[in-house]
């Protein structure tokens, strides 16, 4: 069941919590535990100088879900009359949308907050959003007292209210709920890319992979109603978007909460059928919930892009069991066989973690051999990073850092060889690209294929951004494809 928002406010009021250099010393007993023992350095929120009032700067780290959350946060603030600015100097509110998937990403947050501290102007509000906000909560105030807003992704709809509280002089606000069963729908989303739109269809995660913080930072799975999704897709098509990417931590676990009860594959088809939409992508798929119906939908409807991101994490059944991934190596390979048997070629990419506690040389060898077998079109590879709250945190037989690095190096090298081979096979082939970038070089552009390969190409034509062009691949490297516009025009 949903519980109400945990929306905490510490008020600077007479007789209440009195904090601040202009008033006196911190009254320790009245502070939350995380803040005790720390001398207050920063006072209650003062008004921003008139020149920058009503403006915000938003910086984003992490996955596409975070990027898209930031687009929604920007939309919510713009709809309330705030103006987005491109540097912290010009902003009355600085928001930092954070990632905590691995320790390094989380550490970055505090060093960035340190930078913000040195440049902070009187009256500026500094807010931490996203996964580190959710994970660290009030601890952030203790480590960075110049921060006055901490808000996890499930509380974003409350952001304008929280900011209003700060602007009214409150010192600190938090929004740390993870248990709302609503998804974050906005009246306006300020999208970064005018041709490809992200759209979250399912938030949170109900899986319990033993290494992963996401179930803690983003809360349980909540799917968005299919009618609301399709309404937004139609609006996007009307605005000129031709490619949409459906997002979710486990996008294919989608469960339509409305009476229509569309399955994920039915939703894919319905989205692809919206007039004006030429391409539908989806990420990330969980292998356990990846059924034949998805492949059949891809076979039947060309608008559904022929790319599947299907993280395997390890090629060893023993490690997969310890990771609580809920499938074996053979079961995963069964899903790959199903995808490879499709009537049109479907590219497959993956995520892999090396150095999970207890991973033996043989387990690692199993991952290498899986790479050989599957021949992924791309792989994101990571060293295992212990994360707070996760069940793998206390597992024995941690792999030393140097050994993790050694395994990662070997894995990446193997993947590079595989990609170089696959890319070389594309030389001489033709692909349709959606053009999304113009290079600074004369006549050079780049775009992506339906199977998610980026191709840099030359064309004598002008004004190609947002267009679909036919390109013939002329040369290939392990990470690049170079081609020429061969469209009839
Ligand atoms: N350590 C290393 N990699 C991780 N990932 C998730 N949690 C961890 C962790 N604790 C990787 C997984 C996931 C991707 C988004 O990040 O491979 O699929
Ligand atoms: Fe994390 Fe596993 Fe959920 Fe993916 S499926 S978000 S790895 S818990």
mmCIF file with all atom_site columns, N, CA, C and O in Angstrom, residues 350-373:
data_model
loop_
_atom_site.group_PDB
_atom_site.id
_atom_site.type_symbol
_atom_site.label_atom_id
_atom_site.label_alt_id
_atom_site.label_comp_id
_atom_site.label_asym_id
_atom_site.label_entity_id
_atom_site.label_seq_id
_atom_site.pdbx_PDB_ins_code
_atom_site.Cartn_x
_atom_site.Cartn_y
_atom_site.Cartn_z
_atom_site.occupancy
_atom_site.B_iso_or_equiv
_atom_site.pdbx_formal_charge
_atom_site.auth_seq_id
_atom_site.auth_comp_id
_atom_site.auth_asym_id
_atom_site.auth_atom_id
_atom_site.pdbx_PDB_model_num
ATOM 1  N N  . UNK A 1 350 ? 24.406 -5.742  -23.548 1.00 0.00 ? 350 UNK A N  1
ATOM 2  C CA . UNK A 1 350 ? 24.291 -6.306  -22.196 1.00 0.00 ? 350 UNK A CA 1
ATOM 3  C C  . UNK A 1 350 ? 25.049 -5.484  -21.170 1.00 0.00 ? 350 UNK A C  1
ATOM 4  O O  . UNK A 1 350 ? 25.786 -4.552  -21.522 1.00 0.00 ? 350 UNK A O  1
ATOM 5  N N  . UNK A 1 351 ? 24.859 -5.828  -19.903 1.00 0.00 ? 351 UNK A N  1
ATOM 6  C CA . UNK A 1 351 ? 25.666 -5.309  -18.786 1.00 0.00 ? 351 UNK A CA 1
ATOM 7  C C  . UNK A 1 351 ? 26.328 -6.514  -18.118 1.00 0.00 ? 351 UNK A C  1
ATOM 8  O O  . UNK A 1 351 ? 25.691 -7.570  -17.961 1.00 0.00 ? 351 UNK A O  1
ATOM 9  N N  . UNK A 1 352 ? 27.586 -6.328  -17.709 1.00 0.00 ? 352 UNK A N  1
ATOM 10 C CA . UNK A 1 352 ? 28.304 -7.418  -17.032 1.00 0.00 ? 352 UNK A CA 1
ATOM 11 C C  . UNK A 1 352 ? 29.063 -6.861  -15.829 1.00 0.00 ? 352 UNK A C  1
ATOM 12 O O  . UNK A 1 352 ? 29.668 -5.790  -15.907 1.00 0.00 ? 352 UNK A O  1
ATOM 13 N N  . UNK A 1 353 ? 28.996 -7.595  -14.735 1.00 0.00 ? 353 UNK A N  1
ATOM 14 C CA . UNK A 1 353 ? 29.759 -7.223  -13.532 1.00 0.00 ? 353 UNK A CA 1
ATOM 15 C C  . UNK A 1 353 ? 30.865 -8.267  -13.337 1.00 0.00 ? 353 UNK A C  1
ATOM 16 O O  . UNK A 1 353 ? 30.580 -9.464  -13.359 1.00 0.00 ? 353 UNK A O  1
ATOM 17 N N  . UNK A 1 354 ? 32.103 -7.802  -13.161 1.00 0.00 ? 354 UNK A N  1
ATOM 18 C CA . UNK A 1 354 ? 33.181 -8.758  -12.823 1.00 0.00 ? 354 UNK A CA 1
ATOM 19 C C  . UNK A 1 354 ? 33.582 -8.566  -11.369 1.00 0.00 ? 354 UNK A C  1
ATOM 20 O O  . UNK A 1 354 ? 33.410 -7.489  -10.801 1.00 0.00 ? 354 UNK A O  1
ATOM 21 N N  . UNK A 1 355 ? 34.113 -9.654  -10.774 1.00 0.00 ? 355 UNK A N  1
ATOM 22 C CA . UNK A 1 355 ? 34.639 -9.551  -9.410  1.00 0.00 ? 355 UNK A CA 1
ATOM 23 C C  . UNK A 1 355 ? 33.561 -9.559  -8.346  1.00 0.00 ? 355 UNK A C  1
ATOM 24 O O  . UNK A 1 355 ? 33.764 -9.021  -7.252  1.00 0.00 ? 355 UNK A O  1
ATOM 25 N N  . UNK A 1 356 ? 32.419 -10.179 -8.657  1.00 0.00 ? 356 UNK A N  1
ATOM 26 C CA . UNK A 1 356 ? 31.399 -10.357 -7.618  1.00 0.00 ? 356 UNK A CA 1
ATOM 27 C C  . UNK A 1 356 ? 32.002 -11.247 -6.527  1.00 0.00 ? 356 UNK A C  1
ATOM 28 O O  . UNK A 1 356 ? 32.808 -12.131 -6.828  1.00 0.00 ? 356 UNK A O  1
ATOM 29 N N  . UNK A 1 357 ? 31.631 -11.034 -5.240  1.00 0.00 ? 357 UNK A N  1
ATOM 30 C CA . UNK A 1 357 ? 32.251 -11.846 -4.182  1.00 0.00 ? 357 UNK A CA 1
ATOM 31 C C  . UNK A 1 357 ? 32.176 -13.338 -4.500  1.00 0.00 ? 357 UNK A C  1
ATOM 32 O O  . UNK A 1 357 ? 31.116 -13.849 -4.869  1.00 0.00 ? 357 UNK A O  1
ATOM 33 N N  . UNK A 1 358 ? 33.296 -14.006 -4.384  1.00 0.00 ? 358 UNK A N  1
ATOM 34 C CA . UNK A 1 358 ? 33.341 -15.453 -4.608  1.00 0.00 ? 358 UNK A CA 1
ATOM 35 C C  . UNK A 1 358 ? 33.511 -15.840 -6.069  1.00 0.00 ? 358 UNK A C  1
ATOM 36 O O  . UNK A 1 358 ? 33.606 -17.039 -6.376  1.00 0.00 ? 358 UNK A O  1
ATOM 37 N N  . UNK A 1 359 ? 33.574 -14.879 -6.997  1.00 0.00 ? 359 UNK A N  1
ATOM 38 C CA . UNK A 1 359 ? 33.732 -15.229 -8.423  1.00 0.00 ? 359 UNK A CA 1
ATOM 39 C C  . UNK A 1 359 ? 35.106 -15.876 -8.635  1.00 0.00 ? 359 UNK A C  1
ATOM 40 O O  . UNK A 1 359 ? 36.136 -15.239 -8.424  1.00 0.00 ? 359 UNK A O  1
ATOM 41 N N  . UNK A 1 360 ? 35.093 -17.126 -9.028  1.00 0.00 ? 360 UNK A N  1
ATOM 42 C CA . UNK A 1 360 ? 36.363 -17.836 -9.236  1.00 0.00 ? 360 UNK A CA 1
ATOM 43 C C  . UNK A 1 360 ? 36.874 -17.579 -10.653 1.00 0.00 ? 360 UNK A C  1
ATOM 44 O O  . UNK A 1 360 ? 36.154 -17.033 -11.498 1.00 0.00 ? 360 UNK A O  1
ATOM 45 N N  . UNK A 1 361 ? 38.103 -18.040 -10.883 1.00 0.00 ? 361 UNK A N  1
ATOM 46 C CA . UNK A 1 361 ? 38.681 -17.930 -12.222 1.00 0.00 ? 361 UNK A CA 1
ATOM 47 C C  . UNK A 1 361 ? 37.790 -18.682 -13.225 1.00 0.00 ? 361 UNK A C  1
ATOM 48 O O  . UNK A 1 361 ? 37.592 -18.239 -14.348 1.00 0.00 ? 361 UNK A O  1
ATOM 49 N N  . UNK A 1 362 ? 37.230 -19.802 -12.768 1.00 0.00 ? 362 UNK A N  1
ATOM 50 C CA . UNK A 1 362 ? 36.364 -20.579 -13.666 1.00 0.00 ? 362 UNK A CA 1
ATOM 51 C C  . UNK A 1 362 ? 35.068 -19.808 -13.966 1.00 0.00 ? 362 UNK A C  1
ATOM 52 O O  . UNK A 1 362 ? 34.597 -19.764 -15.106 1.00 0.00 ? 362 UNK A O  1
ATOM 53 N N  . UNK A 1 363 ? 34.492 -19.194 -12.921 1.00 0.00 ? 363 UNK A N  1
ATOM 54 C CA . UNK A 1 363 ? 33.275 -18.389 -13.134 1.00 0.00 ? 363 UNK A CA 1
ATOM 55 C C  . UNK A 1 363 ? 33.555 -17.290 -14.164 1.00 0.00 ? 363 UNK A C  1
ATOM 56 O O  . UNK A 1 363 ? 32.756 -17.044 -15.073 1.00 0.00 ? 363 UNK A O  1
ATOM 57 N N  . UNK A 1 364 ? 34.690 -16.628 -13.977 1.00 0.00 ? 364 UNK A N  1
ATOM 58 C CA . UNK A 1 364 ? 35.043 -15.545 -14.898 1.00 0.00 ? 364 UNK A CA 1
ATOM 59 C C  . UNK A 1 364 ? 35.215 -16.105 -16.317 1.00 0.00 ? 364 UNK A C  1
ATOM 60 O O  . UNK A 1 364 ? 34.762 -15.506 -17.301 1.00 0.00 ? 364 UNK A O  1
ATOM 61 N N  . UNK A 1 365 ? 35.831 -17.284 -16.400 1.00 0.00 ? 365 UNK A N  1
ATOM 62 C CA . UNK A 1 365 ? 35.979 -17.951 -17.700 1.00 0.00 ? 365 UNK A CA 1
ATOM 63 C C  . UNK A 1 365 ? 34.610 -18.209 -18.339 1.00 0.00 ? 365 UNK A C  1
ATOM 64 O O  . UNK A 1 365 ? 34.443 -18.088 -19.561 1.00 0.00 ? 365 UNK A O  1
ATOM 65 N N  . UNK A 1 366 ? 33.634 -18.529 -17.509 1.00 0.00 ? 366 UNK A N  1
ATOM 66 C CA . UNK A 1 366 ? 32.271 -18.757 -18.034 1.00 0.00 ? 366 UNK A CA 1
ATOM 67 C C  . UNK A 1 366 ? 31.698 -17.472 -18.644 1.00 0.00 ? 366 UNK A C  1
ATOM 68 O O  . UNK A 1 366 ? 30.969 -17.503 -19.634 1.00 0.00 ? 366 UNK A O  1
ATOM 69 N N  . UNK A 1 367 ? 32.029 -16.335 -18.025 1.00 0.00 ? 367 UNK A N  1
ATOM 70 C CA . UNK A 1 367 ? 31.555 -15.061 -18.585 1.00 0.00 ? 367 UNK A CA 1
ATOM 71 C C  . UNK A 1 367 ? 32.220 -14.806 -19.935 1.00 0.00 ? 367 UNK A C  1
ATOM 72 O O  . UNK A 1 367 ? 31.566 -14.403 -20.901 1.00 0.00 ? 367 UNK A O  1
ATOM 73 N N  . UNK A 1 368 ? 33.531 -15.081 -20.002 1.00 0.00 ? 368 UNK A N  1
ATOM 74 C CA . UNK A 1 368 ? 34.229 -14.881 -21.279 1.00 0.00 ? 368 UNK A CA 1
ATOM 75 C C  . UNK A 1 368 ? 33.650 -15.778 -22.364 1.00 0.00 ? 368 UNK A C  1
ATOM 76 O O  . UNK A 1 368 ? 33.437 -15.355 -23.499 1.00 0.00 ? 368 UNK A O  1
ATOM 77 N N  . UNK A 1 369 ? 33.356 -17.033 -21.991 1.00 0.00 ? 369 UNK A N  1
ATOM 78 C CA . UNK A 1 369 ? 32.849 -17.940 -23.026 1.00 0.00 ? 369 UNK A CA 1
ATOM 79 C C  . UNK A 1 369 ? 31.422 -17.552 -23.431 1.00 0.00 ? 369 UNK A C  1
ATOM 80 O O  . UNK A 1 369 ? 31.019 -17.729 -24.582 1.00 0.00 ? 369 UNK A O  1
ATOM 81 N N  . UNK A 1 370 ? 30.669 -16.983 -22.489 1.00 0.00 ? 370 UNK A N  1
ATOM 82 C CA . UNK A 1 370 ? 29.326 -16.510 -22.850 1.00 0.00 ? 370 UNK A CA 1
ATOM 83 C C  . UNK A 1 370 ? 29.416 -15.372 -23.874 1.00 0.00 ? 370 UNK A C  1
ATOM 84 O O  . UNK A 1 370 ? 28.637 -15.299 -24.829 1.00 0.00 ? 370 UNK A O  1
ATOM 85 N N  . UNK A 1 371 ? 30.408 -14.521 -23.668 1.00 0.00 ? 371 UNK A N  1
ATOM 86 C CA . UNK A 1 371 ? 30.607 -13.414 -24.616 1.00 0.00 ? 371 UNK A CA 1
ATOM 87 C C  . UNK A 1 371 ? 30.860 -13.965 -26.021 1.00 0.00 ? 371 UNK A C  1
ATOM 88 O O  . UNK A 1 371 ? 30.308 -13.479 -27.007 1.00 0.00 ? 371 UNK A O  1
ATOM 89 N N  . UNK A 1 372 ? 31.721 -14.992 -26.077 1.00 0.00 ? 372 UNK A N  1
ATOM 90 C CA . UNK A 1 372 ? 32.028 -15.654 -27.359 1.00 0.00 ? 372 UNK A CA 1
ATOM 91 C C  . UNK A 1 372 ? 30.770 -16.216 -27.989 1.00 0.00 ? 372 UNK A C  1
ATOM 92 O O  . UNK A 1 372 ? 30.561 -16.121 -29.193 1.00 0.00 ? 372 UNK A O  1
ATOM 93 N N  . UNK A 1 373 ? 29.939 -16.841 -27.164 1.00 0.00 ? 373 UNK A N  1
ATOM 94 C CA . UNK A 1 373 ? 28.744 -17.502 -27.686 1.00 0.00 ? 373 UNK A CA 1
ATOM 95 C C  . UNK A 1 373 ? 27.729 -16.496 -28.200 1.00 0.00 ? 373 UNK A C  1
ATOM 96 O O  . UNK A 1 373 ? 27.166 -16.637 -29.279 1.00 0.00 ? 373 UNK A O  1
#
